Amino acid sequence: MTFANGLSPAAIALNRFGLGANPNVAPPADPKGWLKGQFADFVPMPQGFAALPDAGAMMKDYQGDRRDAKRQAMASPPPPPQPGAPPPRYSPQQRAIIQDFGEDVKALYRQAAQARAQSALETPAPFVERMVHFWSNHFCISADNPRIMTFAGAFERDAIRPHVLGNFEDMLLAVEMHPAMLIYLNQVLSIGPNSPAATRASVRDPGKHVGLNENLGREIMELHTLGVRSGYTQADVTEFARALTGWTADGIGPGGRMDDGKPGGFVFRPQLHEPGTRTILGKTYSQQGEKQARAAMIDFAQTPQTATHIATKLARHFAGDNPPQPMIDRLAAAFTRGKGDLPTLYSALIDSPEAWAAQPVKFKTPWEWTISSLRGIGREQIDTMQIASIQTQLGQPVWKPGSPAGWDDTAASWAAPDALLRRVEFAQRLVAPVGDQIDARQLGPKLIPASFSPATADQIGRAESPGSALALLLVSPDFLRR
Amino acid sequence: MLDRRRFLTVAGLGTGAMLVAPGMAFATAPTERRFVFIIQRGAADGLHIVSPYADPAFAKLRGSLGADIAKATKLDGTFALHPSLVETAKMFGQKQALFVHAVASPYRDRSHFDGQNVLETGGTQPYQAKDGWLNRLVAQMPQSKDEAIAIAATVPMALRGPAQVTSYAPSALPQPSDDLLMRVGQLYAADPQLHTIWSAALEAQGLAEGSAANQDPASLGKLAAGFLSKPNGPRIAMLETGGWDTHSGQVNRLAAQLKALDTLLASLRDNLGPVWAQTTVLIATEFGRTAAVNGTGGTDHGTASVAWLVGGAVKGGRVIADWPGLGNGQLFEGRDLKPTTPLDALIAGAAAESLGLDPERTARGLFPSVTPKPVTGLTVA
């Protein structure tokens, strides 16, 4: 697929760097300046996110209700379903509490997904908003059960958004201290085998085995910082997991009676922490308590391996599935030079000629395609459109990549027969209410300024109806890629 | 010490859930035999699925995870099958299921994502090979039509490659109008990538007409069976299951996972009807889990695991294991079940025999960088 002239810099700024053009806004005259200017315009806490019910309070109420109901059920056990049958696991009251919580959590998740989409539609800083999505995927959680789902929106709002224009280290720490991550990668369950809590447990019940869970430790090294095959060993992972013991979410996991602190917030529990000095990547950590894992993590963040890992993912997101090595090297150098300062890194990205290649370099993910479609038809309010359900149907459910590696960022993962058919189905549904009010022939050149392909323009011009023309525009090769 | 090892354990009978949005991928070719690959993403715990209850070190290592043994189905004097696998146990009793224990791909580190890449590409290092062994298998089939299909919205790595592959998954979205479908086709005519994908999508759409639109394991099995039993349909299918990464709460989670997988297999069997007799289903995971229970009622990333073969064409009722033992000094790196059978060798043998291909040639084609000696005698003639 080649366009006669290739994409214009304005088209690249709007679509590859931004979230897609809004036809009511003139294309930027100075694309690089427009992108860098967004650092001053980004809104860390848009209204939709600010309005979300407090996830920690919801969890606290639920746990309180569960405890009360359990006490009642133990005082007056529910009768067995038939004489002689074992008593049911839960009383009707307990079951109702669990069910209500499940529904409340789904409602919160859907509301948070609406806030995410609304922010993407109304943002004055679409490039920075894209970076929020990028980091949210880099440091992903997967809302596959009610406890994680409760904190999914709060995770992006509180761990990612405030730091997107800050420092990598601060984002890293905010992520690893967030209840969503501590729950998702089982850190709330991990106990130092020689910690006071483990010792007490073995006195109480010698048969009971409590100890380490290395899930979070491994994924911090493999996915969040150093990167896989970057030279660490199984022993490093285990040592780091030991250092992490005691990092937990308030009110969740062993010894998790809710303190008076912020419900669902980070807490360090010394009684869970593995005592002693740790050796990780050849360096000795003699710090005590919470500081030990923190020191190791800050060291990870400052390694050349982490710089290269982040640079590679960033280059892949903007310069194509097989990013050019000189660009990776340049971004890694900017990451190191800026000591993790993210605007410095973004500026190096914007100044990289490889990110301005005139041919489209990326196949949009379902999220990118949906948001750019909504922006493209001039929709500024998400309203009652159920974004969570749409993303599920398109194959990329919000905050549910299903794996701590996050969604893959290559065309091979998204450009597939069934996935494409879903986009055509959705495009048809999306344009139904607005198709006769928008002239796709005029819209095309606004969405892809000065480089809309003549072949697509020709096909759109021959469509049987305005609605059909608009649907075709949204699924055109020009609009599926960026 | 030969007696430390148990060669070729053979046995007689058998018996938990969560397939995360499973998906399928298919390949068509003119043979009457069928080969289905089910990947377990997340590292399934082979020691909990087919448990070496007779190994002296087993009970102590497994702690609270060993409780399922009491209800497990004894397969032979060494191994027992997880109690959730009720239908699979029946298949084992009818000699339609076999297990190969202590298997692993060439991958020896513990990253899911690298591990799955090696398992699916058939390379020896992550990202060394650019296409999948299942795609190369399509190319090995006689008079291949160079066409394949996926019941996942996207095509999994194992099935990616030069042989054409399509994908299909049930959708709740409204069907586009024929006019729009036709115009989209014209719009993509000059775009090689989109043209190929679109043609495949329309073909799958045609094959799936009237299929159920549910994603539960029974519906998925039925959907896959529907494709596989069509006279002109695909002969190779791939399904993806997730949720096997049981770092905590393993007893309940694995019970649910296995029940779902058991339901899927039973649904495949029941809906394939007479075609089941010509079908081989291979189930494998990227690596196993730690031999010992961890501190949170689960297991962490390990090395060797178990692979399964089920189907009417399988010479089943056996557990094949060059058993390395779980005792002191017998574990890989002091923590994991040691691999004794290359998974590549099993895949090559199973794929070749199930489709009537030459095992040696298939092994060369599927795994060019290692060329394993294929495990044979897995299917009935």
PDB file of N, CA and C in Angstrom, chain A residues 1 186 189 209-215 218 222-223 228-229 234 363 393 403-405 412-413 415-422 424-425 428-429 459 462-464 472 475-477 480-481, chain B residues 110-111 113-114 126-127 153-154 160 166-177 179 183-184 186-188 191 193-194 197-198 200-201 205 247-248 293-296 300-301 335:
ATOM      1  N   MET A   1       0.847  -1.197   0.000  1.00  0.00           N
ATOM      2  CA  MET A   1       0.000   0.000   0.000  1.00  0.00           C
ATOM      3  C   MET A   1       0.874   1.235   0.000  1.00  0.00           C
ATOM      4  N   ASN A 186      -0.076 -11.239  43.017  1.00  0.00           N
ATOM      5  CA  ASN A 186      -0.020 -12.077  44.230  1.00  0.00           C
ATOM      6  C   ASN A 186       0.922 -11.595  45.318  1.00  0.00           C
ATOM      7  N   LEU A 189       0.080 -11.945  49.016  1.00  0.00           N
ATOM      8  CA  LEU A 189       0.106 -13.262  49.648  1.00  0.00           C
ATOM      9  C   LEU A 189       1.502 -13.697  50.064  1.00  0.00           C
ATOM     10  N   HIS A 209       2.318 -24.526  55.441  1.00  0.00           N
ATOM     11  CA  HIS A 209       3.493 -23.985  54.778  1.00  0.00           C
ATOM     12  C   HIS A 209       3.163 -22.587  54.267  1.00  0.00           C
ATOM     13  N   VAL A 210       3.825 -21.594  54.794  1.00  0.00           N
ATOM     14  CA  VAL A 210       3.632 -20.257  54.258  1.00  0.00           C
ATOM     15  C   VAL A 210       4.971 -19.763  53.727  1.00  0.00           C
ATOM     16  N   GLY A 211       4.943 -18.924  52.746  1.00  0.00           N
ATOM     17  CA  GLY A 211       6.225 -18.450  52.216  1.00  0.00           C
ATOM     18  C   GLY A 211       6.098 -17.538  51.030  1.00  0.00           C
ATOM     19  N   LEU A 212       7.141 -17.609  50.193  1.00  0.00           N
ATOM     20  CA  LEU A 212       7.290 -16.666  49.093  1.00  0.00           C
ATOM     21  C   LEU A 212       6.317 -16.923  47.960  1.00  0.00           C
ATOM     22  N   ASN A 213       5.956 -15.865  47.274  1.00  0.00           N
ATOM     23  CA  ASN A 213       5.324 -15.944  45.966  1.00  0.00           C
ATOM     24  C   ASN A 213       6.136 -15.003  45.089  1.00  0.00           C
ATOM     25  N   GLU A 214       6.813 -15.551  44.076  1.00  0.00           N
ATOM     26  CA  GLU A 214       7.771 -14.725  43.340  1.00  0.00           C
ATOM     27  C   GLU A 214       7.180 -14.049  42.105  1.00  0.00           C
ATOM     28  N   ASN A 215       5.860 -14.100  41.978  1.00  0.00           N
ATOM     29  CA  ASN A 215       5.219 -13.590  40.758  1.00  0.00           C
ATOM     30  C   ASN A 215       5.538 -12.113  40.492  1.00  0.00           C
ATOM     31  N   ARG A 218       9.338 -11.401  39.764  1.00  0.00           N
ATOM     32  CA  ARG A 218       9.777 -11.783  38.422  1.00  0.00           C
ATOM     33  C   ARG A 218       9.284 -10.787  37.375  1.00  0.00           C
ATOM     34  N   GLU A 222      11.279  -8.784  34.643  1.00  0.00           N
ATOM     35  CA  GLU A 222      11.129  -9.207  33.243  1.00  0.00           C
ATOM     36  C   GLU A 222      10.359  -8.199  32.399  1.00  0.00           C
ATOM     37  N   LEU A 223       9.294  -7.655  32.956  1.00  0.00           N
ATOM     38  CA  LEU A 223       8.384  -6.853  32.148  1.00  0.00           C
ATOM     39  C   LEU A 223       8.442  -5.357  32.439  1.00  0.00           C
ATOM     40  N   VAL A 228      13.244  -9.216  29.614  1.00  0.00           N
ATOM     41  CA  VAL A 228      13.599 -10.628  29.596  1.00  0.00           C
ATOM     42  C   VAL A 228      14.946 -10.821  28.904  1.00  0.00           C
ATOM     43  N   ARG A 229      15.667 -11.862  29.301  1.00  0.00           N
ATOM     44  CA  ARG A 229      16.974 -12.186  28.719  1.00  0.00           C
ATOM     45  C   ARG A 229      17.961 -11.025  28.828  1.00  0.00           C
ATOM     46  N   GLN A 234      17.529 -16.874  37.971  1.00  0.00           N
ATOM     47  CA  GLN A 234      16.470 -17.310  38.881  1.00  0.00           C
ATOM     48  C   GLN A 234      16.812 -16.882  40.317  1.00  0.00           C
ATOM     49  N   PHE A 363      -0.531  -0.903  12.509  1.00  0.00           N
ATOM     50  CA  PHE A 363      -1.934  -1.282  12.354  1.00  0.00           C
ATOM     51  C   PHE A 363      -2.605  -0.963  13.682  1.00  0.00           C
ATOM     52  N   GLN A 393     -16.078  -6.842  22.441  1.00  0.00           N
ATOM     53  CA  GLN A 393     -16.493  -7.404  21.156  1.00  0.00           C
ATOM     54  C   GLN A 393     -15.408  -7.257  20.084  1.00  0.00           C
ATOM     55  N   SER A 403      -2.753 -11.108  30.602  1.00  0.00           N
ATOM     56  CA  SER A 403      -1.391 -11.513  30.920  1.00  0.00           C
ATOM     57  C   SER A 403      -0.621 -10.269  31.358  1.00  0.00           C
ATOM     58  N   PRO A 404       0.320 -10.441  32.279  1.00  0.00           N
ATOM     59  CA  PRO A 404       1.073  -9.274  32.746  1.00  0.00           C
ATOM     60  C   PRO A 404       1.966  -8.650  31.680  1.00  0.00           C
ATOM     61  N   ALA A 405       2.115  -9.323  30.531  1.00  0.00           N
ATOM     62  CA  ALA A 405       2.898  -8.723  29.448  1.00  0.00           C
ATOM     63  C   ALA A 405       2.095  -7.644  28.722  1.00  0.00           C
ATOM     64  N   ALA A 412       0.676  -8.331  13.642  1.00  0.00           N
ATOM     65  CA  ALA A 412       0.296  -9.739  13.568  1.00  0.00           C
ATOM     66  C   ALA A 412      -0.738 -10.101  14.627  1.00  0.00           C
ATOM     67  N   SER A 413      -0.757  -9.355  15.728  1.00  0.00           N
ATOM     68  CA  SER A 413      -1.717  -9.654  16.785  1.00  0.00           C
ATOM     69  C   SER A 413      -3.090  -9.062  16.526  1.00  0.00           C
ATOM     70  N   ALA A 415      -4.183  -7.649  13.049  1.00  0.00           N
ATOM     71  CA  ALA A 415      -4.668  -7.698  11.679  1.00  0.00           C
ATOM     72  C   ALA A 415      -5.011  -9.138  11.346  1.00  0.00           C
ATOM     73  N   ALA A 416      -6.212  -9.564  11.698  1.00  0.00           N
ATOM     74  CA  ALA A 416      -6.608 -10.944  11.461  1.00  0.00           C
ATOM     75  C   ALA A 416      -8.036 -10.956  10.935  1.00  0.00           C
ATOM     76  N   PRO A 417      -8.389 -12.053  10.253  1.00  0.00           N
ATOM     77  CA  PRO A 417      -9.673 -12.058   9.551  1.00  0.00           C
ATOM     78  C   PRO A 417     -10.869 -11.715  10.438  1.00  0.00           C
ATOM     79  N   ASP A 418     -11.040 -12.458  11.529  1.00  0.00           N
ATOM     80  CA  ASP A 418     -12.239 -12.231  12.324  1.00  0.00           C
ATOM     81  C   ASP A 418     -12.231 -10.840  12.950  1.00  0.00           C
ATOM     82  N   ALA A 419     -11.058 -10.418  13.403  1.00  0.00           N
ATOM     83  CA  ALA A 419     -10.944  -9.101  14.028  1.00  0.00           C
ATOM     84  C   ALA A 419     -11.348  -7.992  13.049  1.00  0.00           C
ATOM     85  N   LEU A 420     -10.981  -8.169  11.784  1.00  0.00           N
ATOM     86  CA  LEU A 420     -11.309  -7.158  10.777  1.00  0.00           C
ATOM     87  C   LEU A 420     -12.816  -7.118  10.505  1.00  0.00           C
ATOM     88  N   LEU A 421     -13.382  -8.310  10.470  1.00  0.00           N
ATOM     89  CA  LEU A 421     -14.830  -8.394  10.252  1.00  0.00           C
ATOM     90  C   LEU A 421     -15.585  -7.687  11.387  1.00  0.00           C
ATOM     91  N   ARG A 422     -15.091  -7.849  12.611  1.00  0.00           N
ATOM     92  CA  ARG A 422     -15.732  -7.170  13.749  1.00  0.00           C
ATOM     93  C   ARG A 422     -15.694  -5.652  13.573  1.00  0.00           C
ATOM     94  N   VAL A 424     -15.671  -4.032  10.782  1.00  0.00           N
ATOM     95  CA  VAL A 424     -16.662  -3.654   9.762  1.00  0.00           C
ATOM     96  C   VAL A 424     -18.057  -3.674  10.383  1.00  0.00           C
ATOM     97  N   GLU A 425     -18.322  -4.699  11.196  1.00  0.00           N
ATOM     98  CA  GLU A 425     -19.629  -4.768  11.869  1.00  0.00           C
ATOM     99  C   GLU A 425     -19.842  -3.546  12.762  1.00  0.00           C
ATOM    100  N   GLN A 428     -20.384  -0.220  10.897  1.00  0.00           N
ATOM    101  CA  GLN A 428     -21.750  -0.087  10.388  1.00  0.00           C
ATOM    102  C   GLN A 428     -22.696   0.370  11.500  1.00  0.00           C
ATOM    103  N   ARG A 429     -22.491  -0.184  12.710  1.00  0.00           N
ATOM    104  CA  ARG A 429     -23.367   0.198  13.815  1.00  0.00           C
ATOM    105  C   ARG A 429     -23.090   1.634  14.254  1.00  0.00           C
ATOM    106  N   GLN A 459     -13.351   4.984  -3.898  1.00  0.00           N
ATOM    107  CA  GLN A 459     -14.293   3.957  -3.421  1.00  0.00           C
ATOM    108  C   GLN A 459     -15.405   4.571  -2.576  1.00  0.00           C
ATOM    109  N   ARG A 462     -18.126   6.208  -4.467  1.00  0.00           N
ATOM    110  CA  ARG A 462     -19.049   5.344  -5.205  1.00  0.00           C
ATOM    111  C   ARG A 462     -19.979   4.545  -4.308  1.00  0.00           C
ATOM    112  N   ALA A 463     -19.927   4.773  -2.997  1.00  0.00           N
ATOM    113  CA  ALA A 463     -20.769   4.012  -2.067  1.00  0.00           C
ATOM    114  C   ALA A 463     -22.244   4.272  -2.343  1.00  0.00           C
ATOM    115  N   GLU A 464     -23.089   3.351  -1.885  1.00  0.00           N
ATOM    116  CA  GLU A 464     -24.510   3.457  -2.244  1.00  0.00           C
ATOM    117  C   GLU A 464     -25.268   4.446  -1.361  1.00  0.00           C
ATOM    118  N   LEU A 472     -17.215   2.846   5.269  1.00  0.00           N
ATOM    119  CA  LEU A 472     -16.047   2.484   4.459  1.00  0.00           C
ATOM    120  C   LEU A 472     -14.826   3.319   4.832  1.00  0.00           C
ATOM    121  N   VAL A 475     -13.177   1.910   7.930  1.00  0.00           N
ATOM    122  CA  VAL A 475     -12.448   0.637   7.775  1.00  0.00           C
ATOM    123  C   VAL A 475     -11.478   0.681   6.591  1.00  0.00           C
ATOM    124  N   SER A 476     -11.245   1.880   6.060  1.00  0.00           N
ATOM    125  CA  SER A 476     -10.338   1.987   4.904  1.00  0.00           C
ATOM    126  C   SER A 476      -8.899   1.704   5.345  1.00  0.00           C
ATOM    127  N   PRO A 477      -8.064   1.264   4.390  1.00  0.00           N
ATOM    128  CA  PRO A 477      -6.649   1.036   4.735  1.00  0.00           C
ATOM    129  C   PRO A 477      -6.033   2.277   5.373  1.00  0.00           C
ATOM    130  N   LEU A 480      -7.299   2.343   9.087  1.00  0.00           N
ATOM    131  CA  LEU A 480      -6.962   1.207   9.949  1.00  0.00           C
ATOM    132  C   LEU A 480      -5.526   1.293  10.427  1.00  0.00           C
ATOM    133  N   ARG A 481      -4.721   2.110   9.718  1.00  0.00           N
ATOM    134  CA  ARG A 481      -3.304   2.198  10.072  1.00  0.00           C
ATOM    135  C   ARG A 481      -2.973   3.604  10.527  1.00  0.00           C
TER     136      ARG A 481
ATOM    137  N   ARG B 110      12.205 -18.982  32.557  1.00  0.00           N
ATOM    138  CA  ARG B 110      10.875 -19.111  33.142  1.00  0.00           C
ATOM    139  C   ARG B 110       9.964 -17.939  32.821  1.00  0.00           C
ATOM    140  N   SER B 111      10.127 -17.381  31.626  1.00  0.00           N
ATOM    141  CA  SER B 111       9.211 -16.322  31.186  1.00  0.00           C
ATOM    142  C   SER B 111       8.085 -16.954  30.368  1.00  0.00           C
ATOM    143  N   PHE B 113       6.158 -15.619  28.289  1.00  0.00           N
ATOM    144  CA  PHE B 113       5.993 -15.078  26.946  1.00  0.00           C
ATOM    145  C   PHE B 113       7.072 -15.636  26.027  1.00  0.00           C
ATOM    146  N   ASP B 114       8.283 -15.722  26.557  1.00  0.00           N
ATOM    147  CA  ASP B 114       9.328 -16.377  25.781  1.00  0.00           C
ATOM    148  C   ASP B 114       9.030 -17.862  25.634  1.00  0.00           C
ATOM    149  N   PRO B 126      13.754 -17.938  22.017  1.00  0.00           N
ATOM    150  CA  PRO B 126      12.604 -17.075  21.763  1.00  0.00           C
ATOM    151  C   PRO B 126      12.841 -16.163  20.562  1.00  0.00           C
ATOM    152  N   TYR B 127      11.840 -16.008  19.735  1.00  0.00           N
ATOM    153  CA  TYR B 127      11.850 -15.084  18.605  1.00  0.00           C
ATOM    154  C   TYR B 127      12.910 -15.410  17.559  1.00  0.00           C
ATOM    155  N   ALA B 153     -10.305 -14.379  17.398  1.00  0.00           N
ATOM    156  CA  ALA B 153     -10.402 -13.205  16.540  1.00  0.00           C
ATOM    157  C   ALA B 153      -9.085 -13.025  15.786  1.00  0.00           C
ATOM    158  N   THR B 154      -7.986 -13.394  16.421  1.00  0.00           N
ATOM    159  CA  THR B 154      -6.679 -13.250  15.781  1.00  0.00           C
ATOM    160  C   THR B 154      -6.014 -14.623  15.673  1.00  0.00           C
ATOM    161  N   ARG B 160       0.763 -18.894  12.684  1.00  0.00           N
ATOM    162  CA  ARG B 160       1.170 -17.802  11.785  1.00  0.00           C
ATOM    163  C   ARG B 160       2.267 -18.270  10.840  1.00  0.00           C
ATOM    164  N   THR B 166      -7.002 -18.509   8.316  1.00  0.00           N
ATOM    165  CA  THR B 166      -8.037 -17.550   8.654  1.00  0.00           C
ATOM    166  C   THR B 166      -8.428 -17.741  10.109  1.00  0.00           C
ATOM    167  N   SER B 167      -9.346 -16.911  10.596  1.00  0.00           N
ATOM    168  CA  SER B 167      -9.754 -17.043  11.992  1.00  0.00           C
ATOM    169  C   SER B 167     -11.239 -16.769  12.110  1.00  0.00           C
ATOM    170  N   TYR B 168     -11.846 -17.361  13.140  1.00  0.00           N
ATOM    171  CA  TYR B 168     -13.271 -17.137  13.372  1.00  0.00           C
ATOM    172  C   TYR B 168     -13.567 -17.239  14.847  1.00  0.00           C
ATOM    173  N   ALA B 169     -14.378 -16.315  15.365  1.00  0.00           N
ATOM    174  CA  ALA B 169     -14.884 -16.421  16.734  1.00  0.00           C
ATOM    175  C   ALA B 169     -16.292 -15.858  16.743  1.00  0.00           C
ATOM    176  N   PRO B 170     -17.145 -16.410  17.615  1.00  0.00           N
ATOM    177  CA  PRO B 170     -18.525 -15.927  17.642  1.00  0.00           C
ATOM    178  C   PRO B 170     -18.579 -14.437  17.973  1.00  0.00           C
ATOM    179  N   SER B 171     -19.476 -13.701  17.322  1.00  0.00           N
ATOM    180  CA  SER B 171     -19.588 -12.258  17.538  1.00  0.00           C
ATOM    181  C   SER B 171     -21.004 -11.875  17.905  1.00  0.00           C
ATOM    182  N   ALA B 172     -21.127 -10.914  18.829  1.00  0.00           N
ATOM    183  CA  ALA B 172     -22.450 -10.426  19.210  1.00  0.00           C
ATOM    184  C   ALA B 172     -22.839  -9.198  18.393  1.00  0.00           C
ATOM    185  N   LEU B 173     -21.933  -8.752  17.541  1.00  0.00           N
ATOM    186  CA  LEU B 173     -22.226  -7.556  16.737  1.00  0.00           C
ATOM    187  C   LEU B 173     -23.126  -7.925  15.559  1.00  0.00           C
ATOM    188  N   PRO B 174     -23.893  -6.953  15.054  1.00  0.00           N
ATOM    189  CA  PRO B 174     -24.791  -7.247  13.934  1.00  0.00           C
ATOM    190  C   PRO B 174     -24.000  -7.543  12.659  1.00  0.00           C
ATOM    191  N   GLN B 175     -24.551  -8.417  11.873  1.00  0.00           N
ATOM    192  CA  GLN B 175     -23.953  -8.795  10.584  1.00  0.00           C
ATOM    193  C   GLN B 175     -23.998  -7.595   9.625  1.00  0.00           C
ATOM    194  N   PRO B 176     -22.886  -7.252   8.992  1.00  0.00           N
ATOM    195  CA  PRO B 176     -22.925  -6.139   8.039  1.00  0.00           C
ATOM    196  C   PRO B 176     -23.743  -6.509   6.796  1.00  0.00           C
ATOM    197  N   SER B 177     -24.214  -5.497   6.114  1.00  0.00           N
ATOM    198  CA  SER B 177     -24.993  -5.756   4.911  1.00  0.00           C
ATOM    199  C   SER B 177     -24.081  -6.328   3.825  1.00  0.00           C
ATOM    200  N   ASP B 179     -23.960  -5.531   0.817  1.00  0.00           N
ATOM    201  CA  ASP B 179     -23.410  -4.449   0.008  1.00  0.00           C
ATOM    202  C   ASP B 179     -22.130  -3.915   0.645  1.00  0.00           C
ATOM    203  N   ARG B 183     -18.324  -3.925  -0.873  1.00  0.00           N
ATOM    204  CA  ARG B 183     -17.551  -2.691  -1.077  1.00  0.00           C
ATOM    205  C   ARG B 183     -16.248  -2.695  -0.279  1.00  0.00           C
ATOM    206  N   VAL B 184     -16.303  -3.295   0.894  1.00  0.00           N
ATOM    207  CA  VAL B 184     -15.062  -3.419   1.671  1.00  0.00           C
ATOM    208  C   VAL B 184     -14.066  -4.251   0.873  1.00  0.00           C
ATOM    209  N   GLN B 186     -13.810  -4.444  -2.321  1.00  0.00           N
ATOM    210  CA  GLN B 186     -13.244  -3.595  -3.387  1.00  0.00           C
ATOM    211  C   GLN B 186     -12.220  -2.607  -2.822  1.00  0.00           C
ATOM    212  N   LEU B 187     -12.545  -2.102  -1.633  1.00  0.00           N
ATOM    213  CA  LEU B 187     -11.662  -1.133  -0.982  1.00  0.00           C
ATOM    214  C   LEU B 187     -10.292  -1.754  -0.693  1.00  0.00           C
ATOM    215  N   TYR B 188     -10.282  -3.058  -0.409  1.00  0.00           N
ATOM    216  CA  TYR B 188      -9.033  -3.726  -0.046  1.00  0.00           C
ATOM    217  C   TYR B 188      -8.324  -4.381  -1.238  1.00  0.00           C
ATOM    218  N   ASP B 191      -4.691  -3.681  -1.622  1.00  0.00           N
ATOM    219  CA  ASP B 191      -3.873  -3.715  -0.399  1.00  0.00           C
ATOM    220  C   ASP B 191      -3.586  -5.175  -0.052  1.00  0.00           C
ATOM    221  N   GLN B 193      -2.062  -6.948   2.260  1.00  0.00           N
ATOM    222  CA  GLN B 193      -2.315  -7.441   3.617  1.00  0.00           C
ATOM    223  C   GLN B 193      -3.816  -7.559   3.895  1.00  0.00           C
ATOM    224  N   LEU B 194      -4.535  -6.460   3.632  1.00  0.00           N
ATOM    225  CA  LEU B 194      -5.958  -6.451   3.959  1.00  0.00           C
ATOM    226  C   LEU B 194      -6.764  -7.348   3.023  1.00  0.00           C
ATOM    227  N   ILE B 197      -6.460 -10.954   4.353  1.00  0.00           N
ATOM    228  CA  ILE B 197      -7.205 -11.127   5.608  1.00  0.00           C
ATOM    229  C   ILE B 197      -8.701 -11.129   5.341  1.00  0.00           C
ATOM    230  N   TRP B 198      -9.113 -10.227   4.473  1.00  0.00           N
ATOM    231  CA  TRP B 198     -10.553 -10.079   4.227  1.00  0.00           C
ATOM    232  C   TRP B 198     -11.123 -11.311   3.518  1.00  0.00           C
ATOM    233  N   ALA B 200     -10.072 -14.306   3.719  1.00  0.00           N
ATOM    234  CA  ALA B 200     -10.138 -15.385   4.706  1.00  0.00           C
ATOM    235  C   ALA B 200     -11.318 -15.194   5.644  1.00  0.00           C
ATOM    236  N   ALA B 201     -11.586 -13.947   6.018  1.00  0.00           N
ATOM    237  CA  ALA B 201     -12.692 -13.672   6.939  1.00  0.00           C
ATOM    238  C   ALA B 201     -14.021 -14.076   6.317  1.00  0.00           C
ATOM    239  N   GLN B 205     -16.646 -16.963   7.563  1.00  0.00           N
ATOM    240  CA  GLN B 205     -18.021 -16.551   7.804  1.00  0.00           C
ATOM    241  C   GLN B 205     -18.977 -17.532   7.133  1.00  0.00           C
ATOM    242  N   HIS B 247      -0.286 -19.156  40.720  1.00  0.00           N
ATOM    243  CA  HIS B 247       0.666 -18.815  41.785  1.00  0.00           C
ATOM    244  C   HIS B 247       0.022 -18.927  43.163  1.00  0.00           C
ATOM    245  N   SER B 248      -1.313 -18.915  43.229  1.00  0.00           N
ATOM    246  CA  SER B 248      -1.990 -19.001  44.523  1.00  0.00           C
ATOM    247  C   SER B 248      -3.316 -19.719  44.324  1.00  0.00           C
ATOM    248  N   VAL B 293       5.126 -26.830  46.598  1.00  0.00           N
ATOM    249  CA  VAL B 293       4.111 -25.793  46.773  1.00  0.00           C
ATOM    250  C   VAL B 293       4.824 -24.522  47.235  1.00  0.00           C
ATOM    251  N   ASN B 294       4.348 -23.343  46.789  1.00  0.00           N
ATOM    252  CA  ASN B 294       4.972 -22.099  47.255  1.00  0.00           C
ATOM    253  C   ASN B 294       4.296 -21.639  48.534  1.00  0.00           C
ATOM    254  N   GLY B 295       4.597 -20.415  48.958  1.00  0.00           N
ATOM    255  CA  GLY B 295       4.063 -19.933  50.220  1.00  0.00           C
ATOM    256  C   GLY B 295       2.606 -19.528  50.167  1.00  0.00           C
ATOM    257  N   THR B 296       1.984 -19.577  48.986  1.00  0.00           N
ATOM    258  CA  THR B 296       0.633 -19.048  48.865  1.00  0.00           C
ATOM    259  C   THR B 296      -0.327 -20.067  48.263  1.00  0.00           C
ATOM    260  N   ASP B 300       5.157 -21.737  41.522  1.00  0.00           N
ATOM    261  CA  ASP B 300       5.768 -20.713  40.679  1.00  0.00           C
ATOM    262  C   ASP B 300       6.280 -21.347  39.380  1.00  0.00           C
ATOM    263  N   HIS B 301       6.818 -20.519  38.508  1.00  0.00           N
ATOM    264  CA  HIS B 301       7.229 -20.997  37.182  1.00  0.00           C
ATOM    265  C   HIS B 301       8.296 -22.083  37.272  1.00  0.00           C
ATOM    266  N   ARG B 335      14.686 -27.340  41.828  1.00  0.00           N
ATOM    267  CA  ARG B 335      13.328 -26.872  42.124  1.00  0.00           C
ATOM    268  C   ARG B 335      12.234 -27.397  41.206  1.00  0.00           C
TER     269      ARG B 335
END
